[in-house]
GROMACS .gro file of C-alpha atoms in nm:
model
  283
    1MET     CA    1  11.267 -14.835   5.770
    2THR     CA    2  11.362 -14.703   6.113
    3ARG     CA    3  11.560 -14.391   6.167
    4ARG     CA    4  11.847 -14.600   6.307
    5ARG     CA    5  11.863 -14.812   5.991
    6ARG     CA    6  11.855 -14.506   5.768
    7LEU     CA    7  12.136 -14.353   5.969
    8ARG     CA    8  12.338 -14.673   5.954
    9GLY     CA    9  12.287 -14.690   5.576
   10ALA     CA   10  12.397 -14.332   5.533
   11VAL     CA   11  12.709 -14.396   5.740
   12ILE     CA   12  12.795 -14.708   5.537
   13THR     CA   13  12.739 -14.522   5.208
   14GLY     CA   14  12.953 -14.235   5.329
   15LEU     CA   15  13.230 -14.471   5.435
   16SER     CA   16  13.214 -14.652   5.100
   17LEU     CA   17  13.243 -14.327   4.908
   18ALA     CA   18  13.527 -14.216   5.130
   19LEU     CA   19  13.708 -14.546   5.071
   20VAL     CA   20  13.660 -14.516   4.694
   21ALA     CA   21  13.775 -14.155   4.696
   22GLY     CA   22  14.066 -14.246   4.919
   23GLY     CA   23  14.159 -14.532   4.687
   24ILE     CA   24  14.154 -14.302   4.387
   25TYR     CA   25  14.361 -14.045   4.574
   26THR     CA   26  14.609 -14.311   4.686
   27ALA     CA   27  14.642 -14.455   4.334
   28ALA     CA   28  14.696 -14.110   4.187
   29THR     CA   29  14.951 -14.026   4.457
   30LEU     CA   30  15.139 -14.353   4.403
   31LEU     CA   31  15.141 -14.295   4.028
   32GLN     CA   32  15.277 -13.945   4.074
   33ARG     CA   33  15.544 -14.066   4.312
   34SER     CA   34  15.642 -14.352   4.082
   35GLU     CA   35  15.684 -14.102   3.797
   36GLN     CA   36  15.908 -13.887   4.014
   37LEU     CA   37  16.127 -14.188   4.093
   38ILE     CA   38  16.204 -14.251   3.725
   39THR     CA   39  16.561 -14.160   3.633
   40GLU     CA   40  16.544 -13.985   3.298
   41GLU     CA   41  16.836 -14.071   3.071
   42CYS     CA   42  16.925 -14.183   2.720
   43THR     CA   43  17.132 -14.487   2.632
   44ALA     CA   44  17.315 -14.586   2.314
   45ALA     CA   45  17.386 -14.959   2.303
   46ILE     CA   46  17.613 -15.086   2.025
   47GLY     CA   47  17.700 -15.451   2.070
   48SER     CA   48  17.847 -15.487   2.417
   49GLN     CA   49  17.922 -15.114   2.442
   50ARG     CA   50  17.668 -14.908   2.639
   51SER     CA   51  17.691 -14.533   2.698
   52ASP     CA   52  17.450 -14.310   2.890
   53LEU     CA   53  17.374 -13.939   2.866
   54ALA     CA   54  17.134 -13.704   3.040
   55THR     CA   55  16.839 -13.605   2.824
   56ASP     CA   56  16.968 -13.254   2.747
   57GLN     CA   57  17.309 -13.397   2.652
   58ALA     CA   58  17.144 -13.654   2.425
   59ALA     CA   59  16.943 -13.382   2.250
   60ASN     CA   60  17.264 -13.189   2.180
   61ALA     CA   61  17.432 -13.508   2.061
   62ALA     CA   62  17.139 -13.564   1.824
   63LEU     CA   63  17.179 -13.214   1.679
   64ILE     CA   64  17.555 -13.250   1.632
   65THR     CA   65  17.506 -13.583   1.456
   66ALA     CA   66  17.214 -13.459   1.245
   67VAL     CA   67  17.431 -13.178   1.109
   68SER     CA   68  17.694 -13.433   1.006
   69VAL     CA   69  17.424 -13.636   0.828
   70ARG     CA   70  17.298 -13.323   0.654
   71ARG     CA   71  17.651 -13.247   0.534
   72GLY     CA   72  17.704 -13.602   0.409
   73LEU     CA   73  17.992 -13.667   0.649
   74PRO     CA   74  18.081 -14.016   0.774
   75PRO     CA   75  17.972 -14.123   1.125
   76ARG     CA   76  18.338 -14.091   1.225
   77ALA     CA   77  18.303 -13.713   1.197
   78ALA     CA   78  18.015 -13.719   1.445
   79SER     CA   79  18.217 -13.945   1.679
   80ILE     CA   80  18.497 -13.690   1.684
   81ALA     CA   81  18.255 -13.399   1.733
   82LEU     CA   82  18.069 -13.570   2.019
   83ALA     CA   83  18.388 -13.662   2.205
   84THR     CA   84  18.511 -13.305   2.159
   85ALA     CA   85  18.190 -13.143   2.281
   86MET     CA   86  18.175 -13.374   2.582
   87GLN     CA   87  18.527 -13.274   2.685
   88GLU     CA   88  18.478 -12.904   2.617
   89SER     CA   89  18.130 -12.844   2.759
   90LYS     CA   90  17.988 -13.175   2.887
   91LEU     CA   91  17.764 -13.158   2.577
   92ARG     CA   92  17.587 -12.850   2.710
   93ASN     CA   93  17.555 -12.510   2.546
   94ILE     CA   94  17.725 -12.311   2.820
   95GLY     CA   95  17.768 -11.935   2.813
   96HIS     CA   96  18.102 -11.907   2.990
   97GLY     CA   97  18.463 -12.010   2.939
   98ASP     CA   98  18.751 -12.126   3.158
   99LEU     CA   99  19.106 -12.021   3.244
  100ALA     CA  100  19.236 -12.158   2.915
  101GLY     CA  101  18.985 -11.951   2.720
  102PRO     CA  102  18.788 -11.694   2.920
  103ASP     CA  103  18.599 -11.581   2.610
  104SER     CA  104  18.511 -11.935   2.496
  105ARG     CA  105  18.145 -12.026   2.465
  106GLY     CA  106  17.899 -12.290   2.355
  107LEU     CA  107  17.905 -12.663   2.286
  108PHE     CA  108  18.264 -12.659   2.162
  109GLN     CA  109  18.392 -12.373   2.378
  110GLN     CA  110  18.486 -12.178   2.067
  111ARG     CA  111  18.655 -11.843   2.110
  112PRO     CA  112  18.541 -11.538   1.913
  113SER     CA  113  18.893 -11.400   1.950
  114GLN     CA  114  19.020 -11.696   1.747
  115GLY     CA  115  18.783 -11.649   1.457
  116TRP     CA  116  18.505 -11.895   1.541
  117GLY     CA  117  18.237 -11.626   1.510
  118THR     CA  118  18.073 -11.368   1.733
  119GLN     CA  119  17.964 -11.459   2.085
  120ASP     CA  120  17.607 -11.494   1.963
  121GLN     CA  121  17.719 -11.720   1.680
  122VAL     CA  122  17.924 -11.959   1.893
  123MET     CA  123  17.627 -11.984   2.131
  124ASP     CA  124  17.411 -12.097   1.837
  125PRO     CA  125  17.450 -12.479   1.839
  126ILE     CA  126  17.400 -12.512   1.464
  127HIS     CA  127  17.656 -12.243   1.381
  128ALA     CA  128  17.901 -12.386   1.633
  129THR     CA  129  17.862 -12.740   1.501
  130ASN     CA  130  17.905 -12.633   1.139
  131ALA     CA  131  18.211 -12.430   1.236
  132PHE     CA  132  18.361 -12.738   1.401
  133TYR     CA  133  18.297 -12.953   1.094
  134ASP     CA  134  18.432 -12.680   0.863
  135ALA     CA  135  18.761 -12.704   1.050
  136LEU     CA  136  18.754 -13.083   1.084
  137VAL     CA  137  18.717 -13.157   0.712
  138LYS     CA  138  19.030 -12.950   0.646
  139VAL     CA  139  19.236 -13.193   0.857
  140PRO     CA  140  19.400 -13.437   0.612
  141GLY     CA  141  19.283 -13.794   0.673
  142TYR     CA  142  19.073 -13.698   0.975
  143ALA     CA  143  18.851 -14.004   0.933
  144THR     CA  144  19.145 -14.240   0.989
  145LEU     CA  145  19.307 -14.049   1.274
  146GLU     CA  146  19.261 -14.137   1.638
  147ILE     CA  147  18.969 -13.937   1.774
  148THR     CA  148  19.190 -13.752   2.019
  149ASP     CA  149  19.435 -13.653   1.741
  150ALA     CA  150  19.162 -13.530   1.508
  151ALA     CA  151  18.992 -13.335   1.786
  152GLN     CA  152  19.317 -13.175   1.894
  153ARG     CA  153  19.400 -13.056   1.541
  154VAL     CA  154  19.073 -12.864   1.543
  155GLN     CA  155  19.062 -12.742   1.901
  156ARG     CA  156  19.431 -12.686   1.992
  157SER     CA  157  19.353 -12.774   2.352
  158ALA     CA  158  19.589 -12.744   2.646
  159TYR     CA  159  19.475 -13.096   2.741
  160PRO     CA  160  19.498 -13.289   2.412
  161THR     CA  161  19.474 -13.641   2.556
  162ALA     CA  162  19.150 -13.571   2.742
  163TYR     CA  163  18.935 -13.627   2.432
  164ALA     CA  164  19.018 -13.998   2.443
  165GLU     CA  165  18.816 -14.035   2.764
  166HIS     CA  166  18.497 -13.980   2.565
  167GLU     CA  167  18.578 -14.194   2.262
  168ALA     CA  168  18.346 -14.483   2.355
  169MET     CA  169  18.053 -14.247   2.416
  170GLY     CA  170  18.123 -14.066   2.089
  171ARG     CA  171  18.130 -14.386   1.889
  172SER     CA  172  17.814 -14.528   2.046
  173PHE     CA  173  17.596 -14.220   2.011
  174ALA     CA  174  17.730 -14.135   1.664
  175SER     CA  175  17.655 -14.487   1.537
  176ALA     CA  176  17.301 -14.472   1.676
  177LEU     CA  177  17.219 -14.112   1.586
  178ALA     CA  178  17.365 -14.138   1.235
  179GLY     CA  179  17.132 -14.434   1.181
  180GLU     CA  180  17.412 -14.683   1.127
  181THR     CA  181  17.281 -14.911   1.404
  182PRO     CA  182  16.900 -14.948   1.410
  183ALA     CA  183  16.708 -14.951   1.740
  184ALA     CA  184  17.025 -14.858   1.929
  185LEU     CA  185  16.912 -14.546   2.115
  186ASN     CA  186  16.655 -14.553   2.393
  187CYS     CA  187  16.546 -14.282   2.635
  188THR     CA  188  16.367 -14.356   2.963
  189LEU     CA  189  16.136 -14.064   3.040
  190ARG     CA  190  15.855 -13.957   3.268
  191SER     CA  191  15.515 -13.885   3.118
  192PRO     CA  192  15.499 -13.554   2.928
  193ASP     CA  193  15.372 -13.245   3.109
  194THR     CA  194  15.239 -13.069   2.800
  195ALA     CA  195  15.096 -13.149   2.461
  196GLY     CA  196  15.333 -13.171   2.167
  197ASN     CA  197  15.322 -12.933   1.873
  198PRO     CA  198  15.392 -13.092   1.531
  199ALA     CA  199  15.481 -12.755   1.377
  200THR     CA  200  15.744 -12.689   1.643
  201LEU     CA  201  15.886 -13.038   1.604
  202LEU     CA  202  15.905 -12.999   1.227
  203SER     CA  203  16.082 -12.664   1.263
  204GLU     CA  204  16.349 -12.818   1.486
  205LEU     CA  205  16.382 -13.124   1.265
  206GLU     CA  206  16.445 -12.914   0.955
  207ALA     CA  207  16.683 -12.683   1.141
  208ALA     CA  208  16.895 -12.992   1.205
  209TYR     CA  209  16.856 -13.191   0.882
  210GLY     CA  210  16.737 -12.938   0.627
  211THR     CA  211  16.414 -12.963   0.429
  212ILE     CA  212  16.266 -13.315   0.443
  213PRO     CA  213  15.940 -13.440   0.285
  214THR     CA  214  15.685 -13.461   0.567
  215ALA     CA  215  15.312 -13.487   0.625
  216ALA     CA  216  15.125 -13.398   0.943
  217SER     CA  217  14.804 -13.564   1.061
  218ASP     CA  218  14.659 -13.459   1.394
  219ARG     CA  219  14.933 -13.538   1.648
  220THR     CA  220  15.155 -13.740   1.412
  221LEU     CA  221  15.435 -13.613   1.192
  222GLU     CA  222  15.533 -13.853   0.912
  223VAL     CA  223  15.883 -13.810   0.770
  224ASP     CA  224  15.944 -13.959   0.426
  225VAL     CA  225  16.298 -14.094   0.458
  226ALA     CA  226  16.445 -14.444   0.437
  227ASP     CA  227  16.732 -14.670   0.539
  228SER     CA  228  16.995 -14.520   0.771
  229PHE     CA  229  16.846 -14.173   0.727
  230ALA     CA  230  16.516 -14.303   0.864
  231TRP     CA  231  16.686 -14.445   1.173
  232SER     CA  232  16.880 -14.123   1.220
  233VAL     CA  233  16.555 -13.924   1.224
  234ALA     CA  234  16.385 -14.181   1.448
  235HIS     CA  235  16.667 -14.172   1.702
  236TRP     CA  236  16.674 -13.791   1.682
  237ALA     CA  237  16.304 -13.791   1.773
  238VAL     CA  238  16.365 -14.019   2.072
  239ALA     CA  239  16.659 -13.805   2.189
  240ASN     CA  240  16.433 -13.498   2.171
  241ALA     CA  241  16.125 -13.666   2.316
  242LYS     CA  242  16.147 -13.492   2.652
  243GLU     CA  243  16.169 -13.141   2.505
  244TYR     CA  244  15.896 -13.183   2.243
  245SER     CA  245  15.656 -13.424   2.419
  246VAL     CA  246  15.711 -13.713   2.180
  247GLU     CA  247  15.499 -14.011   2.285
  248ARG     CA  248  15.577 -14.271   2.021
  249VAL     CA  249  15.813 -14.327   1.725
  250ASP     CA  250  15.751 -14.587   1.452
  251VAL     CA  251  16.004 -14.689   1.186
  252ASP     CA  252  16.093 -14.998   0.985
  253GLY     CA  253  15.863 -15.231   1.177
  254LYS     CA  254  15.984 -15.110   1.517
  255ARG     CA  255  15.827 -14.885   1.779
  256TRP     CA  256  15.960 -14.678   2.069
  257ASP     CA  257  15.683 -14.614   2.321
  258ARG     CA  258  15.745 -14.358   2.593
  259LYS     CA  259  15.480 -14.497   2.827
  260ALA     CA  260  15.585 -14.860   2.792
  261ARG     CA  261  15.949 -14.781   2.875
  262ASN     CA  262  16.067 -15.106   2.716
  263GLY     CA  263  16.286 -14.977   2.435
  264TRP     CA  264  16.229 -15.062   2.069
  265GLN     CA  265  15.975 -15.337   2.007
  266ASP     CA  266  15.825 -15.501   1.697
  267ALA     CA  267  15.527 -15.312   1.556
  268PRO     CA  268  15.331 -15.270   1.231
  269ASP     CA  269  15.539 -15.107   0.961
  270ALA     CA  270  15.490 -14.731   0.932
  271GLY     CA  271  15.456 -14.749   0.553
  272GLY     CA  272  15.823 -14.689   0.481
  273ARG     CA  273  15.824 -14.365   0.680
  274VAL     CA  274  15.916 -14.243   1.025
  275ALA     CA  275  15.599 -14.167   1.221
  276ILE     CA  276  15.648 -13.941   1.523
  277THR     CA  277  15.342 -13.917   1.748
  278LEU     CA  278  15.319 -13.637   2.004
  279ALA     CA  279  15.136 -13.626   2.335
  280ALA     CA  280  14.783 -13.487   2.337
  281ALA     CA  281  14.660 -13.216   2.572
  282GLY     CA  282  14.603 -13.358   2.917
  283ALA     CA  283  14.812 -13.668   2.846
   0.00000   0.00000   0.00000
């Protein structure tokens, strides 16, 4: 083989490797850019009614609803609480008040000066939510009142009619997150940045619902609940998928797959349990 041929072969090989490397780089770059273009949000669809929340709002909505389930309250209680928290704080745990209540804090903008607890307590979402429900259940016939009327009797707001603006959202997310409507909540998310931790997920799950029979295997947490409770837990897991790197949720012959981004689809039954699978390291 002449020197010229060897040189030509080396050039061709080099170009081929460069093209392969360039193709890999381009594919990886396009994948990264496509991930960045995904709008992360959560949707509750009940019949023809569709309501959307940002992922952090949906996680707070899931907590508020889980506490109502834990207390054995009807979904109507969660509807009222969600509409109230949306009006008061945009469903975010904010550490400041407004002109109507400069010392108000948290999801429900509760004021320590009015007996809702200390500043630290009203900033604790679980304390704040329980405090709201403690007041709500004392309202006679709250479950049959208009949402805005029930909310106002608890909050004593300067803008009592404003709660009605969030009634549809409250109903939709409460119905889904209480497990009354199966496969009703879907979150569209980018791929997780970190691996999930089953112990952390279990801690947060039990903080919301109380002690629940569970079993952990590798990256999967199995929750032994059934019927509407199972769908409540499954939807809670989807609503918290961004924070805790949830990759897949299986329940009642249905599956939510974060990577597929196609909502709930038919799947093998999870053995009468809710199976929550977390992302692995490097996923």
